[in-house]
């Protein structure tokens, strides 16, 4: 050990007596400080302007513009310059012969040289620590776990680059060649992850070999044994290669013996890498304060109930636009979407089935490939994407396995337990396409327990859940490609009539804008459902008060005559419902909407509530105090102008447009929501945007059904809120900080380098 230390000390003296080490240190410091100051100044300015900041630590260090991310991106430029002379200098000067003849072994030489680079890496980390120490005093409740895990990731990356550079330095006596060779090898290790991803036997090997993004999870605050062991294995491999190279210079051996040793080291590394990448052998530690890299508690509870086998089968239709996500070249990345779930259930099996069949984009494909059959189009696509057409099952063959016509033959996954339970997990027609934790966990939950069932009463001219017209309810009820539909958020959805009793498994009953009254028998069946404690959502509308009032009368609620109007730039009967402070006590979703989002309600009516009927009433939506009233005369709001007429009983005031009621029925807490407008949750309204109105009707739908389902679904994926939401630096103070980091610190390093150089010259 003493010999290794002496070699390392000698190497460090040589390194720091040369300008290259100091130049790299100064450039690294200036470049890193420039990123740090730029990011930090942005947060200080935002706070000074009153916008506020949040999650400062992760955004400052771990975001794609953050300090650690930038260091990771340009670190590979420095290491070849540092390592190029480690052994090349010995080879070119002839001093390698003295080392060979001295009483030191090859591994002592290599470890001594490498130890010098490890210590130099600590110096680079020390520069980053200066910023971190500064932030300990200037960021409120700094997320130290994330930062120190990020430092570990950067340091392991430095050590890996150093080992690679040391090996390349052993191969040549020319330092420039060693530097270029190191850059070339680093480039190869960065790009190898994308090579041969379509070949099953090679995909996992090349993906594991890639060093690109290996420190990303560490920088983001997650310590994974696979990533740590990857760096350890890479370091060991290239140090082993370096030792073998020195030994081959000391003693003559046949080329195939030397090659077999290199291959042996490489195969051992691949085997260890394979073991470390097995889900069952991985270990994790989320060091972030908010545990952002781990499933939320709700999802963890679901996974804890997921006993037995679980298979996720992905069906990839080559003729469908989302097929790229599941093709062999994208498979490892696709599996990564379930990494957090595999962490809690390592035995999840991922299967992929490839086929082709007509889907929604058939007309577009015919325009791109006029006159070609589906089979010919498949051949064209396979030729373009370098795929084997034989891997895709023909429609008639595929239909014997499964029929996905109800799912429009889209990219879809089937989740299946060993005990036989199945469910679908879809992609959606939005910018993000793939499901997030809330949707994945909802699908998982469907496999392990019964989920709330929503029954939509049909008939009597009520809104239809199967139609796609603007006034109907298809989108929010069970549109399979709408992320926020009840179906995709964890509810079972069914349509029913009151010609028979409401099924026992229905938890929430929806009655939306009846145009004709219920018969006595239907009212009796509805009352039986109410008496058993069933939950209800009742939506009225203008000109339906007379028909709807008998339904809501038992709850002490009345739809008032006339219709609400509101003055403003939009049509007068477009009402903006404001979420009330009282609703915030019902659940967090209403709380998230309060003072942020509103609900648009075209042609709404006001509600009146009698609180003596045994229900606890909570107002959900109200209009503004000013500029809103119940209009009794005007009905044409396009050509006529609604005006406030006190002589007709019209009063300018805040009016109630949505109401929540609850009471105890046995051991059950019965919950009822009554809306003064059935349009606010219609197909057209939840997708419509209007200028100067921050409306989010689908958020209101989720909030209502979350409460009606006793907070069971949609899945609660909230995390502990970040606490590092302030910086204690003023704009004037930031000017001083900028001078310190961009001026004083690099100059101090420059003066130190000059002092050591002058001192050495003097000796």
Short mmCIF file of C-alpha atoms in Angstrom, two decimals, residues 462-720:
data_model
loop_
_atom_site.label_atom_id
_atom_site.label_comp_id
_atom_site.label_asym_id
_atom_site.label_seq_id
_atom_site.Cartn_x
_atom_site.Cartn_y
_atom_site.Cartn_z
CA UNK A 462 -80.95 12.30 -20.55
CA UNK A 463 -77.35 12.74 -21.62
CA UNK A 464 -75.94 9.68 -23.38
CA UNK A 465 -72.59 8.11 -22.46
CA UNK A 466 -72.27 6.33 -25.82
CA UNK A 467 -72.62 9.37 -28.07
CA UNK A 468 -69.86 11.80 -29.01
CA UNK A 469 -72.02 14.89 -29.56
CA UNK A 470 -71.13 18.10 -27.75
CA UNK A 471 -73.93 17.69 -25.20
CA UNK A 472 -73.34 14.02 -24.35
CA UNK A 473 -71.06 12.36 -21.79
CA UNK A 474 -68.92 9.94 -23.78
CA UNK A 475 -65.60 11.70 -23.12
CA UNK A 476 -65.60 11.90 -19.37
CA UNK A 477 -67.48 8.63 -18.85
CA UNK A 478 -65.55 6.04 -20.83
CA UNK A 479 -63.62 7.52 -23.74
CA UNK A 480 -60.78 5.02 -23.93
CA UNK A 481 -58.26 7.47 -25.37
CA UNK A 482 -59.04 10.35 -22.96
CA UNK A 483 -56.65 10.20 -20.02
CA UNK A 484 -59.10 11.69 -17.52
CA UNK A 485 -62.15 9.59 -18.37
CA UNK A 486 -63.64 7.69 -15.45
CA UNK A 487 -62.76 4.41 -17.16
CA UNK A 488 -59.05 5.26 -17.29
CA UNK A 489 -59.00 6.72 -13.78
CA UNK A 490 -60.16 3.50 -12.15
CA UNK A 491 -63.98 3.46 -12.30
CA UNK A 492 -66.22 0.86 -13.84
CA UNK A 493 -68.87 2.54 -15.98
CA UNK A 494 -72.26 1.23 -17.02
CA UNK A 495 -75.52 2.52 -18.47
CA UNK A 496 -78.82 1.52 -16.88
CA UNK A 497 -82.49 2.39 -16.72
CA UNK A 498 -84.89 2.50 -13.79
CA UNK A 499 -87.12 -0.13 -15.36
CA UNK A 500 -85.57 -2.36 -12.71
CA UNK A 501 -83.81 -1.87 -9.39
CA UNK A 502 -80.37 -0.29 -9.38
CA UNK A 503 -77.82 -3.16 -9.18
CA UNK A 504 -76.17 -3.67 -5.80
CA UNK A 505 -72.69 -3.17 -7.25
CA UNK A 506 -73.45 0.38 -8.44
CA UNK A 507 -71.81 2.87 -6.06
CA UNK A 508 -72.61 6.15 -7.82
CA UNK A 509 -75.75 6.93 -9.82
CA UNK A 510 -75.75 9.78 -12.36
CA UNK A 511 -78.98 11.52 -13.45
CA UNK A 512 -78.35 14.25 -16.03
CA UNK A 513 -81.04 16.64 -17.35
CA UNK A 514 -84.27 14.72 -17.56
CA UNK A 515 -86.64 16.05 -20.21
CA UNK A 516 -89.62 13.97 -19.06
CA UNK A 517 -90.48 13.00 -15.48
CA UNK A 518 -89.91 9.59 -13.91
CA UNK A 519 -92.88 7.31 -13.51
CA UNK A 520 -94.02 6.36 -10.01
CA UNK A 521 -92.30 2.97 -10.35
CA UNK A 522 -89.03 4.58 -11.44
CA UNK A 523 -89.18 7.06 -8.57
CA UNK A 524 -89.77 4.19 -6.17
CA UNK A 525 -86.70 2.33 -7.47
CA UNK A 526 -84.65 5.53 -7.20
CA UNK A 527 -85.85 6.03 -3.62
CA UNK A 528 -84.83 2.48 -2.73
CA UNK A 529 -81.34 3.22 -4.02
CA UNK A 530 -81.25 6.44 -1.95
CA UNK A 531 -82.52 4.68 1.17
CA UNK A 532 -79.73 2.11 0.98
CA UNK A 533 -77.20 4.96 1.09
CA UNK A 534 -76.21 5.08 -2.57
CA UNK A 535 -74.26 8.09 -3.81
CA UNK A 536 -75.70 10.38 -6.46
CA UNK A 537 -74.72 13.00 -9.02
CA UNK A 538 -77.72 14.97 -10.29
CA UNK A 539 -77.31 17.60 -13.01
CA UNK A 540 -80.11 19.97 -13.94
CA UNK A 541 -80.33 22.59 -16.66
CA UNK A 542 -82.30 25.60 -17.79
CA UNK A 543 -85.95 24.93 -18.65
CA UNK A 544 -85.83 21.54 -16.89
CA UNK A 545 -86.61 22.81 -13.39
CA UNK A 546 -90.19 21.54 -13.33
CA UNK A 547 -89.13 18.03 -14.33
CA UNK A 548 -86.01 17.85 -12.15
CA UNK A 549 -87.29 19.42 -8.91
CA UNK A 550 -89.28 16.34 -7.78
CA UNK A 551 -86.03 14.34 -7.95
CA UNK A 552 -84.03 16.72 -5.74
CA UNK A 553 -86.88 17.76 -3.42
CA UNK A 554 -86.19 14.92 -0.89
CA UNK A 555 -82.75 16.45 -0.32
CA UNK A 556 -84.13 19.91 0.40
CA UNK A 557 -82.77 21.28 -2.89
CA UNK A 558 -84.59 23.25 -5.55
CA UNK A 559 -83.64 24.35 -9.06
CA UNK A 560 -84.70 27.99 -9.15
CA UNK A 561 -86.70 29.38 -12.11
CA UNK A 562 -85.06 31.46 -14.83
CA UNK A 563 -81.44 31.10 -15.79
CA UNK A 564 -78.22 32.61 -14.56
CA UNK A 565 -76.46 35.34 -16.52
CA UNK A 566 -73.13 37.02 -16.05
CA UNK A 567 -71.88 40.25 -17.56
CA UNK A 568 -68.57 40.17 -19.39
CA UNK A 569 -66.93 39.70 -22.78
CA UNK A 570 -68.54 36.31 -23.39
CA UNK A 571 -72.17 35.45 -24.03
CA UNK A 572 -74.30 36.41 -21.01
CA UNK A 573 -75.54 32.89 -20.17
CA UNK A 574 -71.97 31.53 -19.90
CA UNK A 575 -71.50 31.23 -16.15
CA UNK A 576 -68.09 30.94 -14.51
CA UNK A 577 -68.42 28.89 -11.34
CA UNK A 578 -65.83 29.67 -8.69
CA UNK A 579 -64.69 26.89 -6.36
CA UNK A 580 -65.66 27.76 -2.77
CA UNK A 581 -63.44 27.75 0.28
CA UNK A 582 -65.84 25.31 1.96
CA UNK A 583 -65.30 22.72 -0.76
CA UNK A 584 -61.61 22.58 0.12
CA UNK A 585 -62.55 20.60 3.23
CA UNK A 586 -63.98 17.76 1.10
CA UNK A 587 -60.75 16.68 -0.60
CA UNK A 588 -57.42 17.90 -1.95
CA UNK A 589 -58.64 18.10 -5.55
CA UNK A 590 -61.09 20.89 -4.74
CA UNK A 591 -58.29 22.51 -2.75
CA UNK A 592 -55.98 22.40 -5.76
CA UNK A 593 -58.63 24.17 -7.88
CA UNK A 594 -59.40 26.89 -5.33
CA UNK A 595 -58.25 30.33 -6.55
CA UNK A 596 -56.58 28.64 -9.56
CA UNK A 597 -59.22 27.08 -11.82
CA UNK A 598 -62.89 27.77 -12.46
CA UNK A 599 -65.71 25.77 -14.05
CA UNK A 600 -67.58 27.02 -17.11
CA UNK A 601 -71.35 26.37 -17.02
CA UNK A 602 -73.35 27.34 -20.15
CA UNK A 603 -77.03 28.01 -19.49
CA UNK A 604 -76.96 27.20 -15.78
CA UNK A 605 -79.67 27.58 -13.16
CA UNK A 606 -79.26 28.58 -9.52
CA UNK A 607 -79.74 26.20 -6.59
CA UNK A 608 -81.54 26.73 -3.32
CA UNK A 609 -80.97 24.46 -0.33
CA UNK A 610 -83.07 23.76 2.78
CA UNK A 611 -80.70 22.50 5.46
CA UNK A 612 -83.48 21.01 7.64
CA UNK A 613 -83.69 17.77 5.65
CA UNK A 614 -80.95 15.99 7.59
CA UNK A 615 -78.12 16.61 5.13
CA UNK A 616 -74.91 18.54 5.69
CA UNK A 617 -74.64 20.98 2.79
CA UNK A 618 -71.37 22.21 1.30
CA UNK A 619 -71.42 24.76 -1.54
CA UNK A 620 -69.05 23.74 -4.35
CA UNK A 621 -69.45 26.47 -6.98
CA UNK A 622 -70.81 30.00 -6.76
CA UNK A 623 -70.98 32.93 -9.14
CA UNK A 624 -69.41 36.32 -8.46
CA UNK A 625 -71.17 38.88 -6.28
CA UNK A 626 -71.04 41.53 -8.98
CA UNK A 627 -72.38 41.21 -12.50
CA UNK A 628 -74.37 38.03 -11.94
CA UNK A 629 -78.11 37.50 -11.44
CA UNK A 630 -81.03 35.26 -12.33
CA UNK A 631 -82.57 36.42 -15.61
CA UNK A 632 -86.30 35.79 -15.91
CA UNK A 633 -87.17 37.36 -19.28
CA UNK A 634 -84.36 37.20 -21.82
CA UNK A 635 -83.83 33.82 -23.49
CA UNK A 636 -81.95 34.82 -26.65
CA UNK A 637 -78.49 35.85 -25.50
CA UNK A 638 -77.03 36.24 -28.97
CA UNK A 639 -79.29 38.90 -30.47
CA UNK A 640 -80.75 40.30 -27.23
CA UNK A 641 -78.91 41.83 -24.32
CA UNK A 642 -79.57 40.66 -20.77
CA UNK A 643 -80.12 43.60 -18.41
CA UNK A 644 -80.67 43.66 -14.67
CA UNK A 645 -84.32 44.55 -13.91
CA UNK A 646 -84.91 44.82 -10.14
CA UNK A 647 -88.63 45.45 -10.76
CA UNK A 648 -88.86 41.86 -12.12
CA UNK A 649 -87.26 40.47 -8.98
CA UNK A 650 -83.78 40.18 -10.47
CA UNK A 651 -81.10 40.63 -7.82
CA UNK A 652 -77.37 41.05 -8.43
CA UNK A 653 -75.71 38.59 -6.05
CA UNK A 654 -73.63 35.46 -5.75
CA UNK A 655 -75.66 32.38 -6.68
CA UNK A 656 -75.07 28.75 -5.85
CA UNK A 657 -74.49 26.54 -8.93
CA UNK A 658 -73.12 23.30 -7.44
CA UNK A 659 -73.80 21.73 -4.05
CA UNK A 660 -72.52 18.72 -2.08
CA UNK A 661 -74.73 16.94 0.48
CA UNK A 662 -73.88 14.15 2.87
CA UNK A 663 -75.47 12.26 5.73
CA UNK A 664 -75.10 9.01 7.65
CA UNK A 665 -77.16 6.04 6.46
CA UNK A 666 -76.33 3.20 8.79
CA UNK A 667 -72.57 2.78 8.70
CA UNK A 668 -72.30 4.51 5.34
CA UNK A 669 -71.63 8.16 4.60
CA UNK A 670 -74.04 8.94 1.79
CA UNK A 671 -72.78 11.58 -0.64
CA UNK A 672 -74.79 13.56 -3.17
CA UNK A 673 -73.71 16.28 -5.61
CA UNK A 674 -76.23 18.48 -7.40
CA UNK A 675 -75.23 20.66 -10.36
CA UNK A 676 -77.19 23.57 -11.76
CA UNK A 677 -75.86 22.77 -15.23
CA UNK A 678 -75.56 19.49 -17.11
CA UNK A 679 -73.42 21.01 -19.87
CA UNK A 680 -70.37 21.66 -17.68
CA UNK A 681 -69.37 17.98 -17.82
CA UNK A 682 -70.36 17.39 -21.44
CA UNK A 683 -68.07 16.34 -24.30
CA UNK A 684 -67.91 19.83 -25.74
CA UNK A 685 -67.38 21.76 -22.53
CA UNK A 686 -64.55 19.74 -20.97
CA UNK A 687 -62.44 20.21 -24.11
CA UNK A 688 -63.31 23.84 -24.81
CA UNK A 689 -61.02 26.79 -24.05
CA UNK A 690 -62.04 30.43 -23.83
CA UNK A 691 -59.97 33.58 -23.63
CA UNK A 692 -59.36 35.00 -20.15
CA UNK A 693 -61.09 32.08 -18.40
CA UNK A 694 -58.91 29.63 -16.47
CA UNK A 695 -61.36 26.75 -16.56
CA UNK A 696 -60.58 23.09 -15.87
CA UNK A 697 -63.89 21.24 -15.97
CA UNK A 698 -62.28 17.81 -16.13
CA UNK A 699 -60.43 18.58 -12.88
CA UNK A 700 -63.80 19.38 -11.32
CA UNK A 701 -65.15 16.04 -12.59
CA UNK A 702 -62.24 14.17 -11.01
CA UNK A 703 -62.71 16.06 -7.75
CA UNK A 704 -66.43 15.22 -7.61
CA UNK A 705 -66.01 11.52 -8.34
CA UNK A 706 -63.03 11.25 -5.99
CA UNK A 707 -65.35 12.43 -3.21
CA UNK A 708 -68.27 10.28 -4.40
CA UNK A 709 -66.01 7.17 -4.44
CA UNK A 710 -64.98 7.80 -0.83
CA UNK A 711 -61.55 8.98 -1.99
CA UNK A 712 -60.75 5.61 -3.58
CA UNK A 713 -60.21 6.65 -7.21
CA UNK A 714 -58.71 8.51 -9.03
CA UNK A 715 -55.58 7.26 -7.25
CA UNK A 716 -54.11 9.78 -4.83
CA UNK A 717 -50.55 10.26 -6.11
CA UNK A 718 -49.70 13.29 -4.01
CA UNK A 719 -46.26 13.58 -2.50
CA UNK A 720 -44.93 15.48 0.43
#
